[in-house]
């Protein structure tokens, strides 16, 4: 049998060798994450960046890494894998091997980058996600209800309860959420400015440290921007120009406003809980002739970009094991909005993973 020379995009079933390679690639998927985690712990991406854009040799990189002893042969193997992942550009000249950063690694994998997603990687690796994913089968076959996340299956507390008691886990989660919504905030302001035009008051429900609200406040300084959060979040929230923080519970009552904004919040909850929240929103909206703005991933049945599709589906699996929520399709969102009597809605894709959903009565 001839050896396979290219397996990218190969579908299992063409021949036995391609089937073998395809399945072995699926089984090896976790190695990508572990090598990436290794590179972040060693700050490989930051070390290359500090060389000012010029190629870095293997000895130079080894000298820049933490630790008294760096085994260059093993470092070379890690760099070879990162190059295959297209996170590093590798080359060779008369002086030996050299490396530069790809745009993706420079933007999102450096600890020192303003766009860094390193906090998200750390949450996944150090926040118990691996253990929860190993219990994914219990989410499928468990007898405690379809919305019971794996985090609660071994008779444990909810993730939010654990994060409120474990300060390190809570900070890890907050840092990861801040890192993720930073890009989303820019995409919302730049991609859908008309949504906020004419509004006098907006409440960012579950807005965390106010990253999204601050971006909107900068773009629309005449609008009053309020973040509704739990008391312990409000107590430690950083001061942000144009943003007010108010303690409250979105399941009990919502402040009066022209618009209620939910950014990556409703996916944490079951359909029943989301419907509860939307009905509370309806009471506010009906009094103010306002609207609800939802920023969430929308899963498509026909996604052209397979990498984007995989990221969305992987996020849905993480929601299954960590929370009681899920990432929803457009039809699932339409169904929830209609049940809450929001019959006017539109979906706008953002230059991010999410869509912006604008809904009114």
Tab-separated table of C-alpha atoms in Angstrom:
chain	number	residue	atom	x	y	z
A	1	UNK	CA	0.000	0.000	0.000
A	2	UNK	CA	1.355	3.443	-0.877
A	3	UNK	CA	2.082	5.736	2.049
A	4	UNK	CA	-0.246	8.690	2.588
A	5	UNK	CA	1.463	12.027	1.982
A	6	UNK	CA	-1.393	14.381	2.836
A	7	UNK	CA	-4.172	13.824	5.367
A	8	UNK	CA	-5.559	17.309	5.904
A	9	UNK	CA	-9.315	17.117	5.511
A	10	UNK	CA	-9.254	13.395	4.734
A	11	UNK	CA	-12.522	11.693	5.583
A	12	UNK	CA	-12.490	8.267	7.200
A	13	UNK	CA	-13.656	5.599	4.802
A	14	UNK	CA	-11.534	6.286	1.699
A	15	UNK	CA	-9.153	3.410	2.502
A	16	UNK	CA	-7.860	1.660	5.591
A	17	UNK	CA	-4.690	3.734	5.957
A	18	UNK	CA	-6.600	7.000	5.728
A	19	UNK	CA	-9.084	5.653	8.271
A	20	UNK	CA	-6.211	4.825	10.615
A	21	UNK	CA	-4.584	8.234	10.207
A	22	UNK	CA	-7.891	10.048	10.621
A	23	UNK	CA	-8.721	8.259	13.888
A	24	UNK	CA	-5.189	8.585	15.274
A	25	UNK	CA	-5.382	12.314	14.603
A	26	UNK	CA	-8.657	12.520	16.551
A	27	UNK	CA	-7.170	10.560	19.444
A	28	UNK	CA	-4.117	12.840	19.519
A	29	UNK	CA	-6.187	16.035	19.695
A	30	UNK	CA	-5.384	16.685	23.348
A	31	UNK	CA	-1.668	16.904	22.504
A	32	UNK	CA	-2.294	20.228	20.745
A	33	UNK	CA	-3.638	21.745	23.940
A	34	UNK	CA	-0.896	20.275	26.121
A	35	UNK	CA	1.913	21.526	23.849
A	36	UNK	CA	0.259	24.941	23.740
A	37	UNK	CA	-0.004	24.959	27.536
A	38	UNK	CA	3.688	24.024	27.797
A	39	UNK	CA	4.626	26.909	25.480
A	40	UNK	CA	2.567	29.371	27.521
A	41	UNK	CA	4.017	28.176	30.847
A	42	UNK	CA	7.524	28.638	29.443
A	43	UNK	CA	6.460	31.967	27.854
A	44	UNK	CA	7.957	30.872	24.543
A	45	UNK	CA	5.809	33.282	22.542
A	46	UNK	CA	6.768	36.242	24.756
A	47	UNK	CA	10.447	35.304	24.568
A	48	UNK	CA	10.401	35.317	20.752
A	49	UNK	CA	8.440	38.589	20.679
A	50	UNK	CA	11.019	40.325	22.873
A	51	UNK	CA	13.610	39.876	20.147
A	52	UNK	CA	11.965	42.714	18.280
A	53	UNK	CA	10.686	40.783	15.298
A	54	UNK	CA	14.005	39.293	14.195
A	55	UNK	CA	14.367	35.504	13.889
A	56	UNK	CA	15.402	33.738	17.099
A	57	UNK	CA	17.812	30.816	17.048
A	58	UNK	CA	17.269	27.747	19.204
A	59	UNK	CA	20.180	28.624	21.564
A	60	UNK	CA	18.905	32.208	21.906
A	61	UNK	CA	15.419	30.972	22.709
A	62	UNK	CA	16.747	28.464	25.222
A	63	UNK	CA	18.715	31.220	26.979
A	64	UNK	CA	15.585	33.384	27.211
A	65	UNK	CA	13.399	30.752	28.896
A	66	UNK	CA	12.950	30.377	32.655
A	67	UNK	CA	14.821	27.602	34.410
A	68	UNK	CA	18.488	26.875	35.011
A	69	UNK	CA	18.531	23.953	32.593
A	70	UNK	CA	16.842	23.947	29.182
A	71	UNK	CA	17.177	20.742	27.164
A	72	UNK	CA	17.571	22.065	23.645
A	73	UNK	CA	16.795	18.746	21.881
A	74	UNK	CA	13.437	18.599	23.675
A	75	UNK	CA	12.810	22.302	23.079
A	76	UNK	CA	13.442	21.697	19.378
A	77	UNK	CA	10.760	18.994	19.357
A	78	UNK	CA	8.232	21.294	21.024
A	79	UNK	CA	9.058	24.042	18.524
A	80	UNK	CA	8.622	21.584	15.654
A	81	UNK	CA	5.134	20.770	16.920
A	82	UNK	CA	4.226	24.455	17.368
A	83	UNK	CA	5.414	25.076	13.811
A	84	UNK	CA	3.142	22.283	12.584
A	85	UNK	CA	0.279	23.947	14.493
A	86	UNK	CA	1.062	27.123	12.503
A	87	UNK	CA	1.671	29.122	15.673
A	88	UNK	CA	5.390	29.468	14.950
A	89	UNK	CA	7.211	30.146	11.686
A	90	UNK	CA	10.267	27.905	11.557
A	91	UNK	CA	13.212	28.057	9.200
A	92	UNK	CA	16.822	27.120	8.773
A	93	UNK	CA	19.923	28.894	7.414
A	94	UNK	CA	23.673	28.432	7.584
A	95	UNK	CA	23.588	29.432	11.272
A	96	UNK	CA	20.991	26.812	12.123
A	97	UNK	CA	17.286	26.764	13.000
A	98	UNK	CA	15.377	29.970	13.703
A	99	UNK	CA	11.835	30.941	14.700
A	100	UNK	CA	9.438	33.860	14.395
A	101	UNK	CA	5.865	34.356	15.617
A	102	UNK	CA	2.760	34.054	13.526
A	103	UNK	CA	0.209	36.862	13.858
A	104	UNK	CA	-2.141	34.574	15.803
A	105	UNK	CA	0.484	33.707	18.424
A	106	UNK	CA	1.723	37.280	18.695
A	107	UNK	CA	-1.781	38.651	19.232
A	108	UNK	CA	-3.441	36.029	21.408
A	109	UNK	CA	-0.835	33.777	23.054
A	110	UNK	CA	1.596	36.209	24.603
A	111	UNK	CA	1.061	36.831	28.304
A	112	UNK	CA	1.943	40.487	27.748
A	113	UNK	CA	-0.452	41.058	24.825
A	114	UNK	CA	-3.539	43.227	25.373
A	115	UNK	CA	-5.535	40.639	23.391
A	116	UNK	CA	-4.078	37.665	25.271
A	117	UNK	CA	-6.259	34.575	25.650
A	118	UNK	CA	-3.762	32.990	28.030
A	119	UNK	CA	-6.222	33.442	30.962
A	120	UNK	CA	-8.747	31.303	29.068
A	121	UNK	CA	-6.174	28.571	28.464
A	122	UNK	CA	-5.201	28.631	32.141
A	123	UNK	CA	-8.841	28.326	33.211
A	124	UNK	CA	-9.299	25.324	30.933
A	125	UNK	CA	-6.130	23.642	32.177
A	126	UNK	CA	-6.116	24.618	35.847
A	127	UNK	CA	-9.813	25.138	36.524
A	128	UNK	CA	-10.857	21.498	36.436
A	129	UNK	CA	-12.135	21.326	32.842
A	130	UNK	CA	-10.160	18.172	32.004
A	131	UNK	CA	-11.741	16.310	34.908
A	132	UNK	CA	-15.193	17.510	33.898
A	133	UNK	CA	-14.730	16.448	30.286
A	134	UNK	CA	-13.844	12.965	31.506
A	135	UNK	CA	-17.361	12.872	33.007
A	136	UNK	CA	-19.035	13.935	29.752
A	137	UNK	CA	-20.631	10.500	29.387
A	138	UNK	CA	-22.465	11.068	32.675
A	139	UNK	CA	-24.067	14.155	31.149
A	140	UNK	CA	-25.410	11.939	28.380
A	141	UNK	CA	-26.567	8.964	30.433
A	142	UNK	CA	-27.178	10.525	33.872
A	143	UNK	CA	-30.544	10.273	35.584
A	144	UNK	CA	-30.481	13.697	37.211
A	145	UNK	CA	-31.855	15.656	34.287
A	146	UNK	CA	-30.540	16.810	30.930
A	147	UNK	CA	-29.385	20.177	32.301
A	148	UNK	CA	-27.235	18.765	35.104
A	149	UNK	CA	-23.624	19.728	34.300
A	150	UNK	CA	-20.755	17.334	35.001
A	151	UNK	CA	-19.406	19.698	37.635
A	152	UNK	CA	-22.401	18.801	39.821
A	153	UNK	CA	-22.701	15.107	39.003
A	154	UNK	CA	-20.311	13.826	41.727
A	155	UNK	CA	-22.531	15.514	44.348
A	156	UNK	CA	-20.502	18.690	44.151
A	157	UNK	CA	-21.492	22.336	44.186
A	158	UNK	CA	-22.240	24.386	41.115
A	159	UNK	CA	-19.291	26.055	39.424
A	160	UNK	CA	-20.478	29.508	40.498
A	161	UNK	CA	-20.713	28.350	44.122
A	162	UNK	CA	-17.192	26.933	44.022
A	163	UNK	CA	-15.805	30.044	42.332
A	164	UNK	CA	-17.352	32.296	45.004
A	165	UNK	CA	-15.593	30.309	47.764
A	166	UNK	CA	-12.300	29.517	46.045
A	167	UNK	CA	-10.670	32.925	45.501
A	168	UNK	CA	-8.031	31.552	43.129
A	169	UNK	CA	-10.638	29.808	40.954
A	170	UNK	CA	-12.862	32.886	41.041
A	171	UNK	CA	-10.053	35.161	39.881
A	172	UNK	CA	-9.044	32.670	37.197
A	173	UNK	CA	-12.617	32.644	35.900
A	174	UNK	CA	-12.937	36.449	36.011
A	175	UNK	CA	-9.636	36.898	34.153
A	176	UNK	CA	-10.701	34.420	31.478
A	177	UNK	CA	-14.076	36.100	30.978
A	178	UNK	CA	-12.444	39.525	30.739
A	179	UNK	CA	-9.983	38.233	28.153
A	180	UNK	CA	-12.768	36.759	26.015
A	181	UNK	CA	-15.150	39.725	26.058
A	182	UNK	CA	-12.473	42.303	25.275
A	183	UNK	CA	-12.516	41.461	21.566
A	184	UNK	CA	-16.281	40.972	21.640
A	185	UNK	CA	-16.757	44.473	23.072
A	186	UNK	CA	-14.824	46.011	20.177
A	187	UNK	CA	-16.806	43.969	17.674
A	188	UNK	CA	-20.133	45.094	19.172
A	189	UNK	CA	-19.277	48.799	19.082
A	190	UNK	CA	-17.687	48.720	15.640
A	191	UNK	CA	-20.138	46.308	14.033
A	192	UNK	CA	-23.505	47.461	15.391
A	193	UNK	CA	-23.348	51.146	16.413
A	194	UNK	CA	-26.923	51.764	15.224
A	195	UNK	CA	-28.235	49.436	17.938
A	196	UNK	CA	-27.214	51.966	20.618
A	197	UNK	CA	-28.134	55.194	18.860
A	198	UNK	CA	-30.829	57.179	20.660
A	199	UNK	CA	-30.620	55.173	23.886
A	200	UNK	CA	-30.525	57.147	27.122
A	201	UNK	CA	-29.914	54.254	29.518
A	202	UNK	CA	-28.425	50.802	29.047
A	203	UNK	CA	-27.983	48.083	31.682
A	204	UNK	CA	-25.294	45.490	31.066
A	205	UNK	CA	-26.721	42.499	32.941
A	206	UNK	CA	-24.024	40.248	34.389
A	207	UNK	CA	-21.440	42.598	32.918
A	208	UNK	CA	-18.600	41.466	35.186
A	209	UNK	CA	-15.835	44.037	35.478
A	210	UNK	CA	-17.535	46.327	32.957
A	211	UNK	CA	-15.296	45.750	29.936
A	212	UNK	CA	-18.194	45.760	27.459
A	213	UNK	CA	-20.030	48.613	29.178
A	214	UNK	CA	-16.867	50.739	29.171
A	215	UNK	CA	-16.368	50.216	25.438
A	216	UNK	CA	-19.966	51.254	24.777
A	217	UNK	CA	-19.679	54.231	27.144
A	218	UNK	CA	-16.622	55.490	25.245
A	219	UNK	CA	-18.474	55.247	21.947
A	220	UNK	CA	-21.713	56.783	23.309
A	221	UNK	CA	-20.707	59.142	26.149
A	222	UNK	CA	-24.193	60.673	26.415
A	223	UNK	CA	-25.738	57.324	27.332
A	224	UNK	CA	-25.896	56.183	30.956
A	225	UNK	CA	-24.236	52.755	31.209
A	226	UNK	CA	-24.959	50.578	34.241
A	227	UNK	CA	-23.530	47.153	35.080
A	228	UNK	CA	-25.800	44.867	37.108
A	229	UNK	CA	-23.766	42.256	38.993
A	230	UNK	CA	-23.679	40.237	42.173
A	231	UNK	CA	-22.655	42.141	45.296
A	232	UNK	CA	-19.239	40.492	45.645
A	233	UNK	CA	-18.409	41.413	42.026
A	234	UNK	CA	-19.514	45.014	42.502
A	235	UNK	CA	-17.378	45.356	45.630
A	236	UNK	CA	-14.144	44.638	43.757
A	237	UNK	CA	-15.096	46.085	40.350
A	238	UNK	CA	-12.519	48.536	38.939
A	239	UNK	CA	-13.543	52.133	38.369
A	240	UNK	CA	-14.345	52.709	34.702
A	241	UNK	CA	-15.174	56.069	33.178
A	242	UNK	CA	-18.842	56.384	32.275
A	243	UNK	CA	-19.840	53.107	33.969
A	244	UNK	CA	-21.931	52.631	37.123
A	245	UNK	CA	-22.060	49.358	39.059
A	246	UNK	CA	-25.227	48.201	40.786
A	247	UNK	CA	-25.663	45.048	42.890
A	248	UNK	CA	-28.632	42.830	42.089
A	249	UNK	CA	-29.969	39.474	40.944
A	250	UNK	CA	-31.149	39.128	37.349
A	251	UNK	CA	-33.514	36.325	38.366
A	252	UNK	CA	-35.322	38.616	40.830
A	253	UNK	CA	-35.570	42.025	39.185
A	254	UNK	CA	-33.965	44.157	36.506
A	255	UNK	CA	-33.368	47.947	36.571
A	256	UNK	CA	-35.408	50.200	34.340
A	257	UNK	CA	-33.583	51.060	31.114
A	258	UNK	CA	-34.029	51.662	27.408
A	259	UNK	CA	-31.959	48.580	26.668
A	260	UNK	CA	-30.895	45.467	28.556
A	261	UNK	CA	-27.626	43.949	27.343
A	262	UNK	CA	-26.563	40.329	27.902
A	263	UNK	CA	-23.074	39.508	26.671
A	264	UNK	CA	-22.147	35.817	26.905
A	265	UNK	CA	-24.490	35.419	29.898
A	266	UNK	CA	-27.595	33.561	28.768
A	267	UNK	CA	-25.605	30.612	27.375
A	268	UNK	CA	-24.763	29.721	30.996
A	269	UNK	CA	-28.367	28.814	31.736
A	270	UNK	CA	-30.997	26.267	30.726
A	271	UNK	CA	-33.858	27.180	28.407
A	272	UNK	CA	-36.186	27.390	31.413
A	273	UNK	CA	-33.921	29.840	33.239
A	274	UNK	CA	-33.352	31.924	30.107
A	275	UNK	CA	-37.108	32.147	29.614
A	276	UNK	CA	-37.468	33.395	33.214
A	277	UNK	CA	-34.933	36.136	32.515
A	278	UNK	CA	-36.531	37.106	29.208
A	279	UNK	CA	-39.932	37.452	30.884
A	280	UNK	CA	-38.408	39.862	33.406
A	281	UNK	CA	-36.879	41.714	30.478
A	282	UNK	CA	-40.325	41.946	28.884
A	283	UNK	CA	-41.648	43.811	31.937
A	284	UNK	CA	-38.860	46.393	31.678
A	285	UNK	CA	-39.060	46.700	27.901
A	286	UNK	CA	-42.836	47.108	27.871
A	287	UNK	CA	-42.625	50.085	30.259
A	288	UNK	CA	-39.824	51.834	28.393
A	289	UNK	CA	-40.581	50.853	24.788
A	290	UNK	CA	-37.076	49.462	24.840
A	291	UNK	CA	-35.227	46.390	23.659
A	292	UNK	CA	-33.036	43.486	24.658
A	293	UNK	CA	-29.577	43.069	23.170
A	294	UNK	CA	-28.085	39.573	23.345
A	295	UNK	CA	-24.509	38.807	22.329
A	296	UNK	CA	-23.944	35.071	22.020
A	297	UNK	CA	-22.496	32.359	19.827
A	298	UNK	CA	-25.076	31.155	17.302
A	299	UNK	CA	-24.497	27.640	16.022
A	300	UNK	CA	-25.188	27.254	12.317
A	301	UNK	CA	-26.302	24.049	10.638
A	302	UNK	CA	-24.278	25.040	7.581
A	303	UNK	CA	-21.060	26.709	8.725
A	304	UNK	CA	-18.664	27.417	5.855
A	305	UNK	CA	-15.629	27.733	8.137
A	306	UNK	CA	-14.985	24.321	9.711
A	307	UNK	CA	-12.529	25.721	12.263
A	308	UNK	CA	-15.086	28.296	13.397
A	309	UNK	CA	-17.710	25.555	13.544
A	310	UNK	CA	-15.445	23.378	15.706
A	311	UNK	CA	-14.731	26.263	18.111
A	312	UNK	CA	-18.468	26.876	18.541
A	313	UNK	CA	-19.274	23.196	19.039
A	314	UNK	CA	-16.392	22.787	21.507
A	315	UNK	CA	-17.737	25.733	23.484
A	316	UNK	CA	-21.128	24.026	23.603
A	317	UNK	CA	-19.540	20.867	25.047
A	318	UNK	CA	-17.762	22.951	27.693
A	319	UNK	CA	-21.078	24.543	28.630
A	320	UNK	CA	-22.555	21.067	29.042
A	321	UNK	CA	-19.961	19.934	31.581
A	322	UNK	CA	-19.394	23.186	33.471
A	323	UNK	CA	-22.802	24.879	33.560
A	324	UNK	CA	-26.408	23.980	32.835
A	325	UNK	CA	-26.525	26.010	29.652
A	326	UNK	CA	-25.621	25.577	25.995
A	327	UNK	CA	-24.770	27.371	22.785
A	328	UNK	CA	-27.928	27.713	20.717
A	329	UNK	CA	-28.918	27.693	17.070
A	330	UNK	CA	-30.801	30.575	15.485
A	331	UNK	CA	-34.048	28.597	15.639
A	332	UNK	CA	-33.535	27.856	19.335
A	333	UNK	CA	-33.075	31.554	20.038
A	334	UNK	CA	-36.130	32.435	17.962
A	335	UNK	CA	-38.193	29.916	19.919
A	336	UNK	CA	-37.128	31.348	23.295
A	337	UNK	CA	-37.720	34.936	22.191
A	338	UNK	CA	-41.160	34.101	20.811
A	339	UNK	CA	-42.171	32.337	24.035
A	340	UNK	CA	-41.279	35.528	25.923
A	341	UNK	CA	-43.368	37.562	23.396
A	342	UNK	CA	-40.350	39.191	21.735
A	343	UNK	CA	-41.674	38.904	18.216
A	344	UNK	CA	-39.371	41.431	16.567
A	345	UNK	CA	-35.763	40.306	16.389
A	346	UNK	CA	-32.725	40.368	14.145
A	347	UNK	CA	-29.402	38.504	14.065
A	348	UNK	CA	-26.186	40.273	13.075
A	349	UNK	CA	-22.888	38.365	12.829
A	350	UNK	CA	-19.970	40.186	14.457
A	351	UNK	CA	-16.262	40.189	13.687
A	352	UNK	CA	-15.954	37.790	16.598
A	353	UNK	CA	-17.352	34.372	17.492
A	354	UNK	CA	-20.723	35.833	18.446
A	355	UNK	CA	-23.833	37.302	16.856
A	356	UNK	CA	-25.697	40.324	18.161
A	357	UNK	CA	-29.398	39.616	18.620
A	358	UNK	CA	-31.660	42.665	18.902
A	359	UNK	CA	-35.163	41.948	20.219
A	360	UNK	CA	-38.217	44.057	20.999
A	361	UNK	CA	-41.925	43.498	21.608
